[in-house]
PDB file of C-alpha atoms in Angstrom:
ATOM      1  CA  MET I   1       0.000   0.000   0.000  1.00 46.00           C
ATOM      2  CA  ALA I   2       2.901   2.354   0.761  1.00 46.00           C
ATOM      3  CA  ASP I   3       4.392   1.766  -2.678  1.00 47.00           C
ATOM      4  CA  HIS I   4       1.175   2.838  -4.433  1.00 49.00           C
ATOM      5  CA  PRO I   5       1.382   6.615  -3.654  1.00 49.00           C
ATOM      6  CA  LYS I   6       5.096   6.580  -4.596  1.00 48.00           C
ATOM      7  CA  GLU I   7       4.222   5.162  -7.997  1.00 49.00           C
ATOM      8  CA  GLU I   8       1.551   7.853  -8.432  1.00 51.00           C
ATOM      9  CA  GLU I   9       4.093  10.541  -7.500  1.00 51.00           C
ATOM     10  CA  LYS I  10       6.569   9.174 -10.078  1.00 51.00           C
ATOM     11  CA  LYS I  11       3.858   9.149 -12.756  1.00 51.00           C
ATOM     12  CA  GLY I  12       2.932  12.728 -11.869  1.00 52.00           C
ATOM     13  CA  GLU I  13       6.565  13.832 -12.039  1.00 56.00           C
ATOM     14  CA  SER I  14       7.085  12.094 -15.420  1.00 60.00           C
ATOM     15  CA  LEU I  15       3.916  13.740 -16.741  1.00 56.00           C
ATOM     16  CA  MET I  16       5.140  17.180 -15.622  1.00 60.00           C
ATOM     17  CA  GLU I  17       8.520  16.535 -17.260  1.00 62.00           C
ATOM     18  CA  LYS I  18       6.828  15.644 -20.555  1.00 58.00           C
ATOM     19  CA  ILE I  19       4.715  18.818 -20.433  1.00 60.00           C
ATOM     20  CA  ALA I  20       7.810  20.907 -19.727  1.00 56.00           C
ATOM     21  CA  ASP I  21       9.699  19.251 -22.594  1.00 60.00           C
ATOM     22  CA  LYS I  22       6.833  20.008 -24.968  1.00 54.00           C
ATOM     23  CA  ILE I  23       6.747  23.660 -23.855  1.00 52.00           C
ATOM     24  CA  HIS I  24      10.514  24.016 -24.343  1.00 52.00           C
ATOM     25  CA  GLY I  25      10.291  22.285 -27.717  1.00 51.00           C
ATOM     26  CA  HIS I  26       7.515  24.617 -28.829  1.00 47.00           C
ATOM     27  CA  ASP I  27       9.532  27.653 -27.706  1.00 47.00           C
ATOM     28  CA  SER I  28      12.627  26.466 -29.543  1.00 47.00           C
ATOM     29  CA  SER I  29      10.629  25.710 -32.701  1.00 46.00           C
ATOM     30  CA  SER I  30       8.944  29.124 -32.573  1.00 46.00           C
ATOM     31  CA  SER I  31      12.298  30.842 -32.035  1.00 46.00           C
ATOM     32  CA  SER I  32      13.810  28.895 -34.930  1.00 45.00           C
ATOM     33  CA  SER I  33      10.837  29.819 -37.137  1.00 45.00           C
ATOM     34  CA  ASP I  34      11.312  33.467 -36.144  1.00 47.00           C
ATOM     35  CA  GLU I  35      14.986  33.215 -37.074  1.00 46.00           C
ATOM     36  CA  ASP I  36      14.043  31.635 -40.415  1.00 46.00           C
ATOM     37  CA  GLU I  37      11.608  34.463 -41.100  1.00 46.00           C
ATOM     38  CA  LYS I  38      14.296  37.019 -40.272  1.00 44.00           C
ATOM     39  CA  THR I  39      16.818  35.356 -42.559  1.00 44.00           C
ATOM     40  CA  SER I  40      14.242  35.048 -45.351  1.00 43.00           C
ATOM     41  CA  SER I  41      13.300  38.696 -44.955  1.00 45.00           C
ATOM     42  CA  ALA I  42      16.985  39.610 -45.019  1.00 43.00           C
ATOM     43  CA  LYS I  43      17.376  37.634 -48.225  1.00 45.00           C
ATOM     44  CA  ASP I  44      14.367  39.396 -49.700  1.00 48.00           C
ATOM     45  CA  LYS I  45      16.003  42.747 -48.999  1.00 52.00           C
ATOM     46  CA  VAL I  46      19.022  41.868 -51.125  1.00 56.00           C
ATOM     47  CA  TYR I  47      19.587  44.404 -53.897  1.00 58.00           C
ATOM     48  CA  ARG I  48      18.280  43.303 -57.265  1.00 66.00           C
ATOM     49  CA  LEU I  49      19.127  44.899 -60.592  1.00 64.00           C
ATOM     50  CA  PHE I  50      16.718  47.727 -61.529  1.00 57.00           C
ATOM     51  CA  GLY I  51      14.835  47.052 -58.273  1.00 61.00           C
ATOM     52  CA  ARG I  52      13.118  43.967 -59.629  1.00 66.00           C
ATOM     53  CA  GLU I  53      11.030  41.825 -57.279  1.00 71.00           C
ATOM     54  CA  LYS I  54      10.007  39.104 -59.753  1.00 77.00           C
ATOM     55  CA  PRO I  55      12.117  36.289 -61.219  1.00 81.00           C
ATOM     56  CA  VAL I  56      13.816  36.799 -64.562  1.00 80.00           C
ATOM     57  CA  HIS I  57      11.215  34.650 -66.326  1.00 81.00           C
ATOM     58  CA  LYS I  58       8.433  37.041 -65.259  1.00 82.00           C
ATOM     59  CA  VAL I  59      10.484  40.181 -65.938  1.00 79.00           C
ATOM     60  CA  ILE I  60      10.955  39.379 -69.630  1.00 80.00           C
ATOM     61  CA  GLY I  61       7.249  38.708 -70.118  1.00 76.00           C
ATOM     62  CA  GLY I  62       6.719  35.102 -69.049  1.00 79.00           C
ATOM     63  CA  GLY I  63       5.023  32.480 -71.178  1.00 82.00           C
ATOM     64  CA  LYS I  64       6.444  30.925 -74.333  1.00 86.00           C
ATOM     65  CA  PRO I  65       8.682  33.873 -75.376  1.00 85.00           C
ATOM     66  CA  ALA I  66      10.422  33.847 -71.993  1.00 87.00           C
ATOM     67  CA  ASP I  67      10.898  30.074 -72.271  1.00 89.00           C
ATOM     68  CA  ILE I  68      12.563  30.595 -75.652  1.00 90.00           C
ATOM     69  CA  PHE I  69      14.883  33.366 -74.438  1.00 90.00           C
ATOM     70  CA  LEU I  70      15.852  31.391 -71.315  1.00 90.00           C
ATOM     71  CA  TRP I  71      16.449  28.175 -73.294  1.00 91.00           C
ATOM     72  CA  ARG I  72      13.789  26.155 -71.457  1.00 90.00           C
ATOM     73  CA  ASP I  73      13.201  24.316 -74.747  1.00 88.00           C
ATOM     74  CA  LYS I  74      16.659  24.088 -76.284  1.00 91.00           C
ATOM     75  CA  LYS I  75      15.464  22.841 -79.677  1.00 93.00           C
ATOM     76  CA  VAL I  76      13.057  25.747 -80.202  1.00 92.00           C
ATOM     77  CA  SER I  77      15.565  28.309 -78.905  1.00 93.00           C
ATOM     78  CA  ALA I  78      18.325  26.943 -81.121  1.00 94.00           C
ATOM     79  CA  GLY I  79      15.952  26.921 -84.104  1.00 94.00           C
ATOM     80  CA  VAL I  80      14.903  30.550 -83.610  1.00 94.00           C
ATOM     81  CA  LEU I  81      18.484  31.735 -83.095  1.00 94.00           C
ATOM     82  CA  GLY I  82      19.638  29.673 -86.069  1.00 95.00           C
ATOM     83  CA  GLY I  83      16.901  31.173 -88.256  1.00 94.00           C
ATOM     84  CA  ALA I  84      17.875  34.691 -87.212  1.00 94.00           C
ATOM     85  CA  THR I  85      21.518  33.887 -87.984  1.00 95.00           C
ATOM     86  CA  ALA I  86      20.572  32.517 -91.421  1.00 94.00           C
ATOM     87  CA  VAL I  87      18.577  35.665 -92.227  1.00 91.00           C
ATOM     88  CA  TRP I  88      21.473  37.867 -91.153  1.00 92.00           C
ATOM     89  CA  VAL I  89      23.976  35.869 -93.237  1.00 93.00           C
ATOM     90  CA  LEU I  90      21.740  35.922 -96.332  1.00 90.00           C
ATOM     91  CA  PHE I  91      20.866  39.603 -96.303  1.00 90.00           C
ATOM     92  CA  ASP I  92      23.886  41.194 -94.636  1.00 88.00           C
ATOM     93  CA  VAL I  93      26.890  38.962 -95.312  1.00 88.00           C
ATOM     94  CA  LEU I  94      25.881  37.670 -98.757  1.00 89.00           C
ATOM     95  CA  GLU I  95      24.038  40.936 -99.508  1.00 88.00           C
ATOM     96  CA  LEU I  96      20.973  39.332-101.047  1.00 88.00           C
ATOM     97  CA  HIS I  97      17.874  41.474-101.583  1.00 89.00           C
ATOM     98  CA  LEU I  98      14.682  40.504 -99.779  1.00 86.00           C
ATOM     99  CA  LEU I  99      12.374  41.069-102.739  1.00 90.00           C
ATOM    100  CA  THR I 100      14.636  39.123-105.116  1.00 90.00           C
ATOM    101  CA  LEU I 101      14.923  36.205-102.695  1.00 89.00           C
ATOM    102  CA  LEU I 102      11.156  36.072-102.115  1.00 90.00           C
ATOM    103  CA  CYS I 103      10.491  36.094-105.864  1.00 94.00           C
ATOM    104  CA  HIS I 104      13.023  33.331-106.553  1.00 93.00           C
ATOM    105  CA  VAL I 105      11.668  31.137-103.746  1.00 92.00           C
ATOM    106  CA  SER I 106       8.092  31.701-104.957  1.00 94.00           C
ATOM    107  CA  ILE I 107       9.036  30.843-108.553  1.00 96.00           C
ATOM    108  CA  PHE I 108      10.770  27.648-107.461  1.00 95.00           C
ATOM    109  CA  ALA I 109       7.818  26.570-105.288  1.00 92.00           C
ATOM    110  CA  LEU I 110       5.215  27.307-107.980  1.00 93.00           C
ATOM    111  CA  VAL I 111       7.153  25.538-110.748  1.00 94.00           C
ATOM    112  CA  SER I 112       7.782  22.497-108.543  1.00 92.00           C
ATOM    113  CA  LEU I 113       4.131  22.167-107.510  1.00 89.00           C
ATOM    114  CA  PHE I 114       2.887  22.778-111.066  1.00 91.00           C
ATOM    115  CA  LEU I 115       5.144  20.095-112.572  1.00 90.00           C
ATOM    116  CA  TRP I 116       4.380  17.661-109.778  1.00 88.00           C
ATOM    117  CA  SER I 117       0.601  18.153-110.157  1.00 86.00           C
ATOM    118  CA  ASN I 118       0.768  17.512-113.935  1.00 87.00           C
ATOM    119  CA  ALA I 119       3.198  14.606-113.618  1.00 87.00           C
ATOM    120  CA  THR I 120       0.828  12.684-111.324  1.00 83.00           C
ATOM    121  CA  THR I 121      -1.624  12.232-114.238  1.00 79.00           C
ATOM    122  CA  PHE I 122       1.010  10.306-116.213  1.00 81.00           C
ATOM    123  CA  ILE I 123       2.396   8.198-113.385  1.00 79.00           C
ATOM    124  CA  LYS I 124      -1.125   7.573-111.993  1.00 77.00           C
ATOM    125  CA  LYS I 125      -0.526   8.874-108.468  1.00 80.00           C
ATOM    126  CA  ASP I 126      -2.441  11.218-106.235  1.00 81.00           C
ATOM    127  CA  PRO I 127      -1.735  14.900-106.806  1.00 80.00           C
ATOM    128  CA  PRO I 128       0.101  16.798-104.047  1.00 80.00           C
ATOM    129  CA  HIS I 129      -2.007  18.184-101.240  1.00 82.00           C
ATOM    130  CA  ILE I 130      -1.584  21.955-101.207  1.00 82.00           C
ATOM    131  CA  PRO I 131      -2.809  23.299 -97.855  1.00 83.00           C
ATOM    132  CA  GLU I 132      -5.169  26.245 -97.770  1.00 85.00           C
ATOM    133  CA  VAL I 133      -3.614  29.199 -95.939  1.00 84.00           C
ATOM    134  CA  ILE I 134      -6.040  31.528 -94.156  1.00 87.00           C
ATOM    135  CA  ILE I 135      -4.864  34.293 -91.862  1.00 84.00           C
ATOM    136  CA  PRO I 136      -7.084  34.323 -88.730  1.00 87.00           C
ATOM    137  CA  GLU I 137      -8.716  37.598 -87.754  1.00 88.00           C
ATOM    138  CA  GLU I 138      -8.576  37.474 -83.942  1.00 89.00           C
ATOM    139  CA  PRO I 139      -4.754  37.250 -83.532  1.00 87.00           C
ATOM    140  CA  LEU I 140      -4.321  40.224 -85.872  1.00 88.00           C
ATOM    141  CA  LYS I 141      -6.839  42.238 -83.850  1.00 90.00           C
ATOM    142  CA  LYS I 142      -5.085  41.361 -80.587  1.00 89.00           C
ATOM    143  CA  PHE I 143      -1.702  42.272 -82.041  1.00 87.00           C
ATOM    144  CA  ALA I 144      -3.014  45.593 -83.374  1.00 91.00           C
ATOM    145  CA  SER I 145      -4.641  46.359 -80.013  1.00 92.00           C
ATOM    146  CA  CYS I 146      -1.457  45.579 -78.073  1.00 90.00           C
ATOM    147  CA  LEU I 147       0.606  47.642 -80.513  1.00 91.00           C
ATOM    148  CA  ARG I 148      -1.785  50.588 -80.176  1.00 93.00           C
ATOM    149  CA  THR I 149      -1.622  50.395 -76.358  1.00 92.00           C
ATOM    150  CA  GLU I 150       2.169  50.324 -76.310  1.00 90.00           C
ATOM    151  CA  LEU I 151       2.431  53.199 -78.794  1.00 93.00           C
ATOM    152  CA  ASN I 152       0.051  55.331 -76.740  1.00 95.00           C
ATOM    153  CA  ARG I 153       2.051  54.548 -73.626  1.00 92.00           C
ATOM    154  CA  ALA I 154       5.290  55.526 -75.378  1.00 89.00           C
ATOM    155  CA  PHE I 155       3.778  58.788 -76.653  1.00 92.00           C
ATOM    156  CA  ALA I 156       2.511  59.618 -73.153  1.00 91.00           C
ATOM    157  CA  ALA I 157       5.961  58.962 -71.687  1.00 88.00           C
ATOM    158  CA  LEU I 158       7.630  61.156 -74.328  1.00 87.00           C
ATOM    159  CA  ARG I 159       5.112  63.924 -73.665  1.00 89.00           C
ATOM    160  CA  GLU I 160       5.825  63.778 -69.943  1.00 88.00           C
ATOM    161  CA  ILE I 161       9.578  63.888 -70.551  1.00 87.00           C
ATOM    162  CA  ALA I 162       9.301  66.812 -72.978  1.00 86.00           C
ATOM    163  CA  SER I 163       7.196  68.808 -70.500  1.00 85.00           C
ATOM    164  CA  GLY I 164      10.339  69.511 -68.450  1.00 79.00           C
ATOM    165  CA  LYS I 165       9.075  68.119 -65.149  1.00 80.00           C
ATOM    166  CA  ASP I 166      11.795  65.508 -64.624  1.00 81.00           C
ATOM    167  CA  LEU I 167      15.284  66.652 -65.625  1.00 82.00           C
ATOM    168  CA  LYS I 168      16.919  63.368 -64.636  1.00 82.00           C
ATOM    169  CA  LYS I 169      14.613  61.301 -66.843  1.00 85.00           C
ATOM    170  CA  PHE I 170      15.070  63.799 -69.685  1.00 87.00           C
ATOM    171  CA  LEU I 171      18.859  63.495 -69.561  1.00 86.00           C
ATOM    172  CA  SER I 172      18.746  59.692 -69.355  1.00 86.00           C
ATOM    173  CA  VAL I 173      16.445  59.451 -72.401  1.00 88.00           C
ATOM    174  CA  VAL I 174      18.602  61.872 -74.420  1.00 90.00           C
ATOM    175  CA  ALA I 175      21.728  59.909 -73.476  1.00 90.00           C
ATOM    176  CA  GLY I 176      20.039  56.635 -74.449  1.00 89.00           C
ATOM    177  CA  LEU I 177      18.942  57.997 -77.821  1.00 89.00           C
ATOM    178  CA  TRP I 178      22.439  59.323 -78.450  1.00 92.00           C
ATOM    179  CA  VAL I 179      23.933  55.881 -77.693  1.00 89.00           C
ATOM    180  CA  VAL I 180      21.438  54.234 -80.057  1.00 85.00           C
ATOM    181  CA  SER I 181      22.253  56.743 -82.805  1.00 88.00           C
ATOM    182  CA  PHE I 182      25.972  56.165 -82.319  1.00 88.00           C
ATOM    183  CA  VAL I 183      25.536  52.393 -82.522  1.00 84.00           C
ATOM    184  CA  GLY I 184      23.323  52.828 -85.601  1.00 82.00           C
ATOM    185  CA  SER I 185      26.022  54.858 -87.337  1.00 85.00           C
ATOM    186  CA  CYS I 186      28.544  52.072 -86.749  1.00 85.00           C
ATOM    187  CA  CYS I 187      26.432  49.282 -88.288  1.00 83.00           C
ATOM    188  CA  ASP I 188      23.361  48.833 -90.436  1.00 85.00           C
ATOM    189  CA  PHE I 189      19.860  48.173 -89.109  1.00 87.00           C
ATOM    190  CA  LEU I 190      19.883  44.427 -89.815  1.00 89.00           C
ATOM    191  CA  THR I 191      23.159  43.935 -87.950  1.00 90.00           C
ATOM    192  CA  LEU I 192      21.819  45.967 -85.040  1.00 88.00           C
ATOM    193  CA  LEU I 193      18.627  43.885 -85.003  1.00 91.00           C
ATOM    194  CA  TYR I 194      20.630  40.645 -85.084  1.00 92.00           C
ATOM    195  CA  THR I 195      22.878  41.897 -82.262  1.00 90.00           C
ATOM    196  CA  ILE I 196      19.804  42.632 -80.139  1.00 90.00           C
ATOM    197  CA  THR I 197      18.456  39.142 -80.919  1.00 93.00           C
ATOM    198  CA  VAL I 198      21.714  37.495 -79.846  1.00 94.00           C
ATOM    199  CA  ALA I 199      21.710  39.613 -76.671  1.00 92.00           C
ATOM    200  CA  LEU I 200      18.153  38.466 -75.877  1.00 91.00           C
ATOM    201  CA  PHE I 201      19.270  34.847 -76.171  1.00 93.00           C
ATOM    202  CA  THR I 202      22.428  35.264 -74.052  1.00 93.00           C
ATOM    203  CA  VAL I 203      22.063  38.059 -71.472  1.00 91.00           C
ATOM    204  CA  PRO I 204      18.892  36.841 -69.657  1.00 89.00           C
ATOM    205  CA  ILE I 205      20.121  33.279 -69.201  1.00 90.00           C
ATOM    206  CA  PHE I 206      23.560  34.523 -68.109  1.00 91.00           C
ATOM    207  CA  TYR I 207      21.943  36.852 -65.580  1.00 88.00           C
ATOM    208  CA  GLU I 208      19.598  34.118 -64.319  1.00 87.00           C
ATOM    209  CA  LYS I 209      22.582  31.829 -63.720  1.00 88.00           C
ATOM    210  CA  TYR I 210      24.838  34.409 -62.038  1.00 87.00           C
ATOM    211  CA  GLU I 211      22.280  36.909 -60.722  1.00 84.00           C
ATOM    212  CA  ASP I 212      23.764  37.152 -57.208  1.00 82.00           C
ATOM    213  CA  LYS I 213      27.205  38.144 -58.483  1.00 86.00           C
ATOM    214  CA  VAL I 214      25.795  40.460 -61.147  1.00 84.00           C
ATOM    215  CA  ASP I 215      23.540  42.191 -58.604  1.00 82.00           C
ATOM    216  CA  LEU I 216      26.478  42.696 -56.252  1.00 84.00           C
ATOM    217  CA  TYR I 217      28.591  44.400 -58.904  1.00 85.00           C
ATOM    218  CA  ALA I 218      25.574  46.347 -60.174  1.00 81.00           C
ATOM    219  CA  GLU I 219      24.896  47.681 -56.676  1.00 82.00           C
ATOM    220  CA  LYS I 220      28.469  48.964 -56.389  1.00 85.00           C
ATOM    221  CA  ALA I 221      28.336  50.516 -59.871  1.00 85.00           C
ATOM    222  CA  LEU I 222      24.980  52.174 -59.118  1.00 83.00           C
ATOM    223  CA  ALA I 223      26.311  53.647 -55.872  1.00 84.00           C
ATOM    224  CA  GLU I 224      29.293  55.100 -57.757  1.00 87.00           C
ATOM    225  CA  LEU I 225      27.002  56.514 -60.465  1.00 85.00           C
ATOM    226  CA  LYS I 226      24.840  58.168 -57.826  1.00 84.00           C
ATOM    227  CA  LYS I 227      27.923  59.825 -56.333  1.00 86.00           C
ATOM    228  CA  GLN I 228      29.037  61.113 -59.725  1.00 85.00           C
ATOM    229  CA  TYR I 229      25.528  62.332 -60.530  1.00 80.00           C
ATOM    230  CA  ALA I 230      25.330  64.162 -57.192  1.00 83.00           C
ATOM    231  CA  VAL I 231      28.591  65.975 -58.015  1.00 83.00           C
ATOM    232  CA  PHE I 232      27.362  66.767 -61.549  1.00 80.00           C
ATOM    233  CA  ASP I 233      24.044  67.997 -60.182  1.00 77.00           C
ATOM    234  CA  ALA I 234      25.710  70.255 -57.636  1.00 80.00           C
ATOM    235  CA  LYS I 235      28.184  71.753 -60.100  1.00 77.00           C
ATOM    236  CA  VAL I 236      26.169  71.920 -63.349  1.00 76.00           C
ATOM    237  CA  LEU I 237      22.470  71.023 -63.190  1.00 69.00           C
ATOM    238  CA  SER I 238      21.639  73.168 -60.184  1.00 72.00           C
ATOM    239  CA  LYS I 239      22.981  76.231 -62.019  1.00 71.00           C
ATOM    240  CA  ILE I 240      20.778  75.717 -65.104  1.00 70.00           C
ATOM    241  CA  PRO I 241      17.763  78.073 -65.050  1.00 66.00           C
ATOM    242  CA  ARG I 242      14.462  76.210 -65.015  1.00 59.00           C
ATOM    243  CA  GLY I 243      11.259  77.034 -66.892  1.00 53.00           C
ATOM    244  CA  PRO I 244       9.234  80.145 -66.230  1.00 52.00           C
ATOM    245  CA  LEU I 245       7.874  80.311 -62.729  1.00 45.00           C
ATOM    246  CA  LYS I 246       4.182  80.343 -62.178  1.00 44.00           C
ATOM    247  CA  ASN I 247       2.688  83.742 -61.621  1.00 46.00           C
ATOM    248  CA  LYS I 248       2.137  84.350 -57.968  1.00 45.00           C
ATOM    249  CA  LYS I 249      -1.368  84.991 -56.862  1.00 44.00           C
ATOM    250  CA  SER I 250      -1.996  88.634 -56.114  1.00 45.00           C
ATOM    251  CA  ASP I 251      -2.950  89.423 -52.580  1.00 46.00           C
TER     252      ASP I 251
END
């Protein structure tokens, strides 16, 4: 009988120890989760190029075009880049004319199909199946609508820049246009277009692979540019007279 209360006391002590262990375990898990949240938030605050918050795939538009530029489907990406290279070689390196090439290809296709269709009557075979090509209406409407929206947005941005409200944006746009004009004077339009195409197929995937290192160097370069711009603003831009001041209201 004396051993019975001792056993109950031991059971009670073991139960209290289990409860205490669970409380300590919950506290440690909550503290570790808090630490994980802090580290994740610290990672989220890492500088990203141009202040982006989305992955590279979303930044360049997402969907099938982004998959092509990021080489998700290597066969399609290689085919598109190979086709662009072939066009550049034909029209820029070999200096063929687009209209002449289209006419020659059309003549060859028409003569081949015409001879094949007439030859089947002599050799007693089925004539070639020439598919009917019909341009759908809805994709053209969507493309025209998207093009109209982007053009209106570009015109609105140019109007805002030309209004003289943002000097920094004005100078950056002028500098960008000057760089484009300089590059255009060094090469023809087709070469420039092909260079942009090659850049679209190489720069995004390179950045996606080494984005941490690129962002680190970009942050340092941006900080240095801000310092230089602050000096330029203090010495030059601040001394430039602005537009006419608004007439003050008479008392």
